[in-house]
Structure formats: structure tokens, C-alpha cells
Amino acid sequence: MEIINWKELLYPYAQTVDELLLKFRSLDKECRQLGIYSPIDSVTGRLKRPASILEKAGRKQISPDRIEEEIEDIAGIRILCQFVEDIPKVIEMVRKRKDMTVIEERDYITNTKPSGYRSYHMIIRYPLFTALGEKTVPAEIQIRTNAMNFWATAEHSLRYKYSGNIPQDLQDRLKNCAEAAFHLDQEMATIREEITNAQRLNEI
Ligand code: GTP
Ligand code: MG
């Protein structure tokens, strides 16, 4: 079997995570400095670990020499929003950018996963200028509210504890938690709208 040089393979992806973090965090910072509303609450990023890359390659029957082409989430960032209405604004921000190309969008907010998972995923291709030359790499951007993130991170760590096989009754209860988290988002949206309307009336 071919030995993978992880350092060499992961370097461009690590650089991609760094650059994407800087770019999206700067947008948020700029909004705060200008005193305009930012649809971004926070941004985190991560590089997929070699063990998870190999696990995914095995699960999806991807041969080692196809890893770079076919695993699109080696570089990943997560943009968290305060309100559900901020999500389309962030999506538009990503679509409009000229320094990255969106190649796929998956709307798990409209099409909630059977687990209860909600999030908006965008797969982009990002051009990098490395010491070895120009290279375009895929990256995954996950956009979700803090409530969706609270559920997804907790569910992920529980799934990990059960090595993926969570008993059905617990899966059902987790799904109820996802619905409760989404209810929170919807109620917040309603309250926000009422506050905004009240403010407008005061201004007249
Ligand atoms: P993998 O799930 O990583 O194999 O990717 P995929 O190609 O099947 O893409 P998919 O869009 O299904 O999931 C991509 C990512 O979304 C995952 O790596 C997780 O971060 C997240 N995700 C998807 N489904 C769930 C879920 O049920 N629970 C949690 N916590 N996260 C999920
Ligand atoms: Mg999946």
C-alpha cells in the first residue's frame, strides 16, 4: 500500500483553513467597527484528522490517490449566526465572493436530516498560492445558528461515545432535542421581529 505523506497532503488544507478564518472573521470585525449589523456571530475552523480521512475514504471506497479530489471536507470552517434570518445573508456573502467558487450547496435546514441535524453546507473550491505554486483545493463551509450548533456538537459527541450506534429510543429523544432547539430559533426570530417593529414605530 502506498504510504501517505500527511504533512505534504495536509499543508494546503491547513493554509486554506487559516485564510478562510481570517477572511470571514475580518468581515465580522469590519461590521463591528463600522457599527453595522453583522450576520456572523463567530467563526471556527478545523482540519480533518488523518484517522477520520482514512475512515471516510474506507467508508466511501475512495482510493488513497483520490483522497485530495474526493474528500471535500479536509478543510472546514463553521460560521455561526445568532438568528436563522442571518443564514441567507451569510450564504449570499459566500456566493458573491470572487476569491472562492461554490461548487455545491446542501440545505439541511429545509431538508432536515433524519437525525434532526440542521445546517447549511457549501462546498467551495479555493485557490491557494503556495511556495510550490498555485493549487485549488476544496473546502466545506457549514453555516448554522448557535442553537443548531449546540445540538450538533452535543449529538456528535454522544454518537462518538456509542461508536455511531445510538439506541433507537435515545435517537428519538435526540431528535426531539433538535426540534426544541429549532423552536428556540423560531421563537427568537419572532421576538426579534416584534422588537424591530416596535422600534420602527417609536422612530416615526
Ligand atoms: P460525512 O458525513 O462527513 O461522511 O460527509 P458526507 O459526504 O456524507 O456529507 P454530509 O453532508 O452528510 O455531512 C457532512 C458533515 O455534516 C459531517 O461531517 C458532519 O460534520 C455534519 N453532519 C451531517 N449529519 C450530521 C448529523 O446527523 N449529526 C451531526 N452532529 N453532524 C452531522
Ligand atoms: Mg454524512
PDB file of N, CA and C and ligand atoms in Angstrom, residues 46 48 55-56 59-60 72-73 78 106 108 113-117 119 121 140 142 144 151-157 159, ligand 1:
ATOM      1  N   ARG A  46     -11.427  23.848  11.309  1.00  0.00           N
ATOM      2  CA  ARG A  46     -10.686  22.653  11.708  1.00  0.00           C
ATOM      3  C   ARG A  46     -10.172  21.906  10.461  1.00  0.00           C
ATOM      4  N   LYS A  48      -9.384  18.148   9.043  1.00  0.00           N
ATOM      5  CA  LYS A  48      -9.776  16.761   9.323  1.00  0.00           C
ATOM      6  C   LYS A  48      -8.533  15.943   9.684  1.00  0.00           C
ATOM      7  N   GLU A  55     -10.889   6.900   7.599  1.00  0.00           N
ATOM      8  CA  GLU A  55     -12.180   6.271   7.917  1.00  0.00           C
ATOM      9  C   GLU A  55     -13.186   6.601   6.811  1.00  0.00           C
ATOM     10  N   LYS A  56     -13.215   7.889   6.404  1.00  0.00           N
ATOM     11  CA  LYS A  56     -14.166   8.320   5.372  1.00  0.00           C
ATOM     12  C   LYS A  56     -13.813   7.694   4.017  1.00  0.00           C
ATOM     13  N   ARG A  59     -15.031   4.169   4.107  1.00  0.00           N
ATOM     14  CA  ARG A  59     -16.493   4.109   4.079  1.00  0.00           C
ATOM     15  C   ARG A  59     -17.032   4.415   2.685  1.00  0.00           C
ATOM     16  N   LYS A  60     -16.388   5.361   1.974  1.00  0.00           N
ATOM     17  CA  LYS A  60     -16.900   5.771   0.664  1.00  0.00           C
ATOM     18  C   LYS A  60     -16.134   5.120  -0.481  1.00  0.00           C
ATOM     19  N   GLU A  72     -14.071  16.302   0.342  1.00  0.00           N
ATOM     20  CA  GLU A  72     -14.208  17.757   0.204  1.00  0.00           C
ATOM     21  C   GLU A  72     -14.183  18.519   1.528  1.00  0.00           C
ATOM     22  N   ASP A  73     -14.113  17.766   2.628  1.00  0.00           N
ATOM     23  CA  ASP A  73     -14.154  18.472   3.912  1.00  0.00           C
ATOM     24  C   ASP A  73     -12.876  18.294   4.726  1.00  0.00           C
ATOM     25  N   ARG A  78     -16.747  26.743  10.084  1.00  0.00           N
ATOM     26  CA  ARG A  78     -18.139  26.794  10.547  1.00  0.00           C
ATOM     27  C   ARG A  78     -18.455  28.233  10.904  1.00  0.00           C
ATOM     28  N   ARG A 106     -25.729  22.253   0.145  1.00  0.00           N
ATOM     29  CA  ARG A 106     -26.655  21.279   0.727  1.00  0.00           C
ATOM     30  C   ARG A 106     -27.443  21.960   1.838  1.00  0.00           C
ATOM     31  N   TYR A 108     -29.553  21.470   4.657  1.00  0.00           N
ATOM     32  CA  TYR A 108     -30.113  20.572   5.676  1.00  0.00           C
ATOM     33  C   TYR A 108     -30.977  21.355   6.671  1.00  0.00           C
ATOM     34  N   LYS A 113     -31.999  16.465   8.303  1.00  0.00           N
ATOM     35  CA  LYS A 113     -31.576  15.057   8.241  1.00  0.00           C
ATOM     36  C   LYS A 113     -32.432  14.209   9.186  1.00  0.00           C
ATOM     37  N   PRO A 114     -32.573  12.909   8.903  1.00  0.00           N
ATOM     38  CA  PRO A 114     -33.388  12.050   9.774  1.00  0.00           C
ATOM     39  C   PRO A 114     -32.967  12.120  11.250  1.00  0.00           C
ATOM     40  N   SER A 115     -31.671  12.403  11.501  1.00  0.00           N
ATOM     41  CA  SER A 115     -31.194  12.516  12.891  1.00  0.00           C
ATOM     42  C   SER A 115     -31.762  13.746  13.585  1.00  0.00           C
ATOM     43  N   GLY A 116     -32.189  14.756  12.781  1.00  0.00           N
ATOM     44  CA  GLY A 116     -32.638  16.031  13.341  1.00  0.00           C
ATOM     45  C   GLY A 116     -31.637  17.139  13.030  1.00  0.00           C
ATOM     46  N   TYR A 117     -30.509  16.743  12.389  1.00  0.00           N
ATOM     47  CA  TYR A 117     -29.428  17.694  12.065  1.00  0.00           C
ATOM     48  C   TYR A 117     -29.885  18.795  11.117  1.00  0.00           C
ATOM     49  N   SER A 119     -28.329  22.400   9.235  1.00  0.00           N
ATOM     50  CA  SER A 119     -27.164  23.224   8.916  1.00  0.00           C
ATOM     51  C   SER A 119     -27.187  23.489   7.419  1.00  0.00           C
ATOM     52  N   HIS A 121     -24.732  23.673   4.186  1.00  0.00           N
ATOM     53  CA  HIS A 121     -23.350  23.368   3.799  1.00  0.00           C
ATOM     54  C   HIS A 121     -23.043  23.897   2.407  1.00  0.00           C
ATOM     55  N   GLU A 140     -15.142  22.891   2.980  1.00  0.00           N
ATOM     56  CA  GLU A 140     -16.561  22.882   3.354  1.00  0.00           C
ATOM     57  C   GLU A 140     -16.852  24.023   4.325  1.00  0.00           C
ATOM     58  N   GLN A 142     -19.772  25.270   6.799  1.00  0.00           N
ATOM     59  CA  GLN A 142     -21.052  24.935   7.449  1.00  0.00           C
ATOM     60  C   GLN A 142     -21.593  26.210   8.081  1.00  0.00           C
ATOM     61  N   ARG A 144     -24.702  27.699  10.390  1.00  0.00           N
ATOM     62  CA  ARG A 144     -25.808  27.307  11.279  1.00  0.00           C
ATOM     63  C   ARG A 144     -25.970  28.306  12.426  1.00  0.00           C
ATOM     64  N   TRP A 151     -26.935  21.737  19.418  1.00  0.00           N
ATOM     65  CA  TRP A 151     -27.449  20.378  19.230  1.00  0.00           C
ATOM     66  C   TRP A 151     -26.418  19.507  18.503  1.00  0.00           C
ATOM     67  N   ALA A 152     -25.874  20.002  17.399  1.00  0.00           N
ATOM     68  CA  ALA A 152     -24.986  19.184  16.557  1.00  0.00           C
ATOM     69  C   ALA A 152     -23.710  18.762  17.292  1.00  0.00           C
ATOM     70  N   THR A 153     -23.142  19.678  18.084  1.00  0.00           N
ATOM     71  CA  THR A 153     -21.903  19.305  18.772  1.00  0.00           C
ATOM     72  C   THR A 153     -22.185  18.299  19.892  1.00  0.00           C
ATOM     73  N   ALA A 154     -23.300  18.487  20.601  1.00  0.00           N
ATOM     74  CA  ALA A 154     -23.644  17.536  21.670  1.00  0.00           C
ATOM     75  C   ALA A 154     -23.973  16.164  21.068  1.00  0.00           C
ATOM     76  N   GLU A 155     -24.756  16.153  19.995  1.00  0.00           N
ATOM     77  CA  GLU A 155     -25.137  14.885  19.358  1.00  0.00           C
ATOM     78  C   GLU A 155     -23.911  14.177  18.803  1.00  0.00           C
ATOM     79  N   HIS A 156     -22.997  14.957  18.249  1.00  0.00           N
ATOM     80  CA  HIS A 156     -21.776  14.374  17.684  1.00  0.00           C
ATOM     81  C   HIS A 156     -20.956  13.670  18.765  1.00  0.00           C
ATOM     82  N   SER A 157     -20.818  14.323  19.928  1.00  0.00           N
ATOM     83  CA  SER A 157     -20.002  13.684  20.966  1.00  0.00           C
ATOM     84  C   SER A 157     -20.711  12.460  21.551  1.00  0.00           C
ATOM     85  N   ARG A 159     -22.784  10.499  19.803  1.00  0.00           N
ATOM     86  CA  ARG A 159     -22.663   9.480  18.745  1.00  0.00           C
ATOM     87  C   ARG A 159     -21.286   8.816  18.808  1.00  0.00           C
TER      88      ARG A 159
HETATM   89  P1  GTP B   1     -19.598  12.718   6.137  1.00  0.00           P
HETATM   90  O1  GTP B   1     -20.863  12.685   6.959  1.00  0.00           O
HETATM   91  O2  GTP B   1     -18.506  13.548   6.770  1.00  0.00           O
HETATM   92  O3  GTP B   1     -19.157  11.397   5.661  1.00  0.00           O
HETATM   93  O4  GTP B   1     -19.885  13.568   4.837  1.00  0.00           O
HETATM   94  P2  GTP B   1     -20.970  13.419   3.693  1.00  0.00           P
HETATM   95  O5  GTP B   1     -20.242  13.498   2.429  1.00  0.00           O
HETATM   96  O6  GTP B   1     -21.902  12.292   3.904  1.00  0.00           O
HETATM   97  O7  GTP B   1     -21.709  14.792   3.845  1.00  0.00           O
HETATM   98  P3  GTP B   1     -22.886  15.251   4.800  1.00  0.00           P
HETATM   99  O8  GTP B   1     -23.381  16.446   4.128  1.00  0.00           O
HETATM  100  O9  GTP B   1     -23.819  14.131   5.099  1.00  0.00           O
HETATM  101  O10 GTP B   1     -22.173  15.626   6.172  1.00  0.00           O
HETATM  102  C1  GTP B   1     -21.104  16.485   6.258  1.00  0.00           C
HETATM  103  C2  GTP B   1     -20.877  16.924   7.694  1.00  0.00           C
HETATM  104  O11 GTP B   1     -22.093  17.401   8.276  1.00  0.00           O
HETATM  105  C3  GTP B   1     -20.412  15.857   8.646  1.00  0.00           C
HETATM  106  O12 GTP B   1     -19.023  15.666   8.581  1.00  0.00           O
HETATM  107  C4  GTP B   1     -20.845  16.454   9.999  1.00  0.00           C
HETATM  108  O13 GTP B   1     -19.970  17.495  10.397  1.00  0.00           O
HETATM  109  C5  GTP B   1     -22.169  17.090   9.652  1.00  0.00           C
HETATM  110  N1  GTP B   1     -23.310  16.191   9.874  1.00  0.00           N
HETATM  111  C6  GTP B   1     -24.042  15.554   8.953  1.00  0.00           C
HETATM  112  N2  GTP B   1     -25.039  14.825   9.513  1.00  0.00           N
HETATM  113  C7  GTP B   1     -24.925  15.003  10.859  1.00  0.00           C
HETATM  114  C8  GTP B   1     -25.661  14.516  11.990  1.00  0.00           C
HETATM  115  O14 GTP B   1     -26.628  13.750  11.904  1.00  0.00           O
HETATM  116  N3  GTP B   1     -25.233  14.924  13.229  1.00  0.00           N
HETATM  117  C9  GTP B   1     -24.175  15.783  13.385  1.00  0.00           C
HETATM  118  N4  GTP B   1     -23.834  16.130  14.625  1.00  0.00           N
HETATM  119  N5  GTP B   1     -23.464  16.253  12.331  1.00  0.00           N
HETATM  120  C10 GTP B   1     -23.824  15.872  11.093  1.00  0.00           C
END
